[in-house]
Amino acid sequence: MELYQASLLRYATRVLNNEEAAQEVVQETFIRLNENLEKIAACGIPLRSWLFRTVHNAAIDSIRKESRRRLLHDRRSKQADVFSSDPSARQERGEPKALAMRHLNTLKPKEREVLVLRLQEGMPYGEIAAVLKRSEGYVGTLIHTATKKLSRSLQQAGAVS
């Protein structure tokens, strides 16, 4: 739990744009892990991939169950600072990485997900594909598209030339 909790919370927070919901999703994931640990080990499933996939699924379920909340998040996401209480993010404020992370809110949820998994969590394309249950080609295309959109957003903000 100590090894993966921070990464899973960052990922869920970016997907949901809500720290409380992210905490619930991660807590639910660890409960599922406890219930299925023997099965996961017996199948030889990589733990990190299983955890991120389960967080992904729980986050999507949360969004579907609370469509009203999703509309509120879409409105708030344009103004919200996703780093509001993330201790590691406080150190990043004012740095180019923090600016880029704030501009992630301009992307579609799937685009934001792949960039967070790739850039923040350092996952290779194959592992991202396993988490999202998509092909590596799809992940590569999505990362390329998201990177171009993020670049345009940063250029429009005058952060890069």
Coordinates of C-alpha atoms in Angstrom, one line a residue:
M1 CA 0.0 0.0 0.0
E2 CA 2.8 2.4 0.9
L3 CA 4.5 1.7 -2.4
Y4 CA 1.6 2.5 -4.7
Q5 CA -0.8 4.8 -2.8
A6 CA 0.7 8.1 -3.7
S7 CA 0.9 7.2 -7.4
L8 CA -2.6 5.8 -7.5
L9 CA -4.0 8.9 -5.7
R10 CA -2.3 11.3 -8.2
Y11 CA -3.7 9.2 -11.1
A12 CA -7.2 9.0 -9.7
T13 CA -7.2 12.8 -8.9
R14 CA -6.2 13.6 -12.4
V15 CA -8.9 11.4 -13.9
L16 CA -11.7 12.5 -11.6
N17 CA -10.6 16.1 -10.8
N18 CA -11.7 15.5 -7.3
E19 CA -9.4 14.6 -4.4
E20 CA -12.2 13.1 -2.2
A21 CA -13.5 10.9 -4.9
A22 CA -10.0 9.8 -5.8
Q23 CA -9.4 8.8 -2.2
E24 CA -12.5 6.7 -2.2
V25 CA -11.5 5.1 -5.5
V26 CA -8.0 4.2 -4.2
Q27 CA -9.5 2.9 -0.9
E28 CA -11.9 0.7 -2.9
T29 CA -9.0 -0.5 -5.0
F30 CA -7.0 -1.6 -1.9
I31 CA -10.1 -3.4 -0.6
R32 CA -10.4 -5.3 -3.9
L33 CA -6.7 -6.1 -3.8
N34 CA -7.1 -7.6 -0.3
E35 CA -10.1 -9.6 -1.5
N36 CA -8.4 -10.9 -4.7
L37 CA -4.7 -11.1 -3.7
E38 CA -4.4 -14.8 -4.0
K39 CA -6.2 -14.9 -7.4
I40 CA -4.0 -12.1 -8.7
A41 CA -0.8 -13.8 -7.6
A42 CA -2.0 -17.2 -9.0
C43 CA -2.7 -15.6 -12.4
G44 CA 0.7 -13.9 -12.5
I45 CA -0.8 -10.5 -13.2
P46 CA 1.7 -7.7 -12.5
L47 CA 0.5 -5.9 -9.4
R48 CA 1.2 -2.4 -10.6
S49 CA -0.8 -2.9 -13.8
W50 CA -3.7 -4.5 -11.8
L51 CA -3.8 -1.6 -9.4
F52 CA -3.8 1.1 -12.0
R53 CA -6.4 -0.8 -14.1
T54 CA -8.6 -1.2 -11.0
V55 CA -8.3 2.5 -10.1
H56 CA -9.1 3.3 -13.8
N57 CA -12.3 1.1 -13.7
A58 CA -13.4 2.4 -10.3
A59 CA -12.9 6.0 -11.5
I60 CA -14.9 5.4 -14.6
D61 CA -17.7 3.8 -12.5
S62 CA -17.7 6.8 -10.2
I63 CA -18.1 9.1 -13.1
R64 CA -20.9 7.1 -14.6
K65 CA -22.8 6.8 -11.3
E66 CA -22.6 10.5 -10.6
S67 CA -23.2 12.2 -14.0
R68 CA -24.3 15.3 -12.1
R69 CA -21.0 15.5 -10.3
R70 CA -19.2 15.1 -13.6
L71 CA -20.9 18.2 -15.0
L72 CA -19.9 20.1 -12.0
H73 CA -16.3 18.9 -12.3
D74 CA -16.2 20.0 -16.0
R75 CA -17.2 23.5 -14.9
R76 CA -14.8 23.6 -12.0
S77 CA -11.9 22.0 -13.9
K78 CA -11.3 25.1 -15.9
Q79 CA -10.7 27.0 -12.7
A80 CA -9.6 24.4 -10.2
D81 CA -5.9 23.9 -9.3
V82 CA -5.6 20.1 -9.2
F83 CA -2.5 20.5 -6.9
S84 CA -4.4 22.2 -4.1
S85 CA -3.3 19.9 -1.4
D86 CA -0.7 17.6 -3.1
P87 CA 2.5 18.1 -1.0
S88 CA 4.8 17.3 -3.9
A89 CA 3.0 19.7 -6.1
R90 CA 3.5 22.6 -3.7
Q91 CA 7.2 22.3 -4.5
E92 CA 6.5 22.4 -8.2
R93 CA 4.5 25.6 -8.1
G94 CA 6.0 28.3 -10.3
E95 CA 7.9 25.7 -12.3
P96 CA 7.2 24.8 -15.9
K97 CA 6.1 21.3 -15.0
A98 CA 3.4 22.7 -12.7
L99 CA 2.1 25.0 -15.5
A100 CA 2.0 22.1 -17.9
M101 CA 0.1 20.0 -15.4
R102 CA -2.5 22.8 -14.9
H103 CA -3.0 22.9 -18.6
L104 CA -3.9 19.2 -18.6
N105 CA -7.4 20.3 -17.7
T106 CA -7.8 21.5 -21.3
L107 CA -7.5 17.9 -22.6
K108 CA -10.2 15.3 -22.9
P109 CA -10.3 12.7 -20.0
K110 CA -8.6 9.9 -22.0
E111 CA -5.9 12.2 -23.3
R112 CA -5.3 13.5 -19.8
E113 CA -5.1 9.9 -18.5
V114 CA -2.5 8.7 -21.0
L115 CA -0.3 11.7 -20.4
V116 CA -0.4 11.4 -16.6
L117 CA 0.4 7.7 -16.8
R118 CA 3.3 8.3 -19.3
L119 CA 4.8 11.5 -18.0
Q120 CA 4.0 11.5 -14.3
E121 CA 4.0 7.8 -13.6
G122 CA 6.7 6.9 -16.2
M123 CA 4.7 3.9 -17.5
P124 CA 5.8 2.4 -20.9
Y125 CA 3.2 2.3 -23.7
G126 CA 2.6 -1.4 -23.1
E127 CA 1.7 -0.9 -19.5
I128 CA -0.6 2.0 -20.3
A129 CA -2.3 -0.1 -22.9
A130 CA -2.8 -2.8 -20.3
V131 CA -4.3 -0.3 -17.8
L132 CA -6.7 1.2 -20.4
K133 CA -7.3 -2.2 -22.2
R134 CA -6.4 -0.6 -25.5
S135 CA -3.7 -1.4 -28.1
E136 CA -0.3 0.2 -27.8
G137 CA -0.9 1.9 -31.2
Y138 CA -4.0 3.5 -29.8
V139 CA -2.1 4.7 -26.7
G140 CA 0.7 6.1 -28.9
T141 CA -1.8 8.0 -31.1
L142 CA -3.6 9.3 -28.0
I143 CA -0.3 10.4 -26.4
H144 CA 0.7 12.1 -29.7
T145 CA -2.6 13.9 -30.0
A146 CA -2.6 14.9 -26.3
T147 CA 0.9 16.3 -26.5
K148 CA 0.1 18.4 -29.5
K149 CA -3.1 19.8 -27.8
L150 CA -1.1 20.5 -24.6
S151 CA 1.6 22.2 -26.6
R152 CA -1.0 24.4 -28.4
S153 CA -2.6 25.3 -25.0
L154 CA 0.7 26.3 -23.5
Q155 CA 1.6 28.4 -26.6
Q156 CA -1.8 30.2 -26.4
A157 CA -1.1 30.9 -22.7
G158 CA 2.3 32.4 -23.7
A159 CA 4.2 29.8 -21.7
V160 CA 6.2 28.5 -24.6
S161 CA 7.0 29.8 -28.0

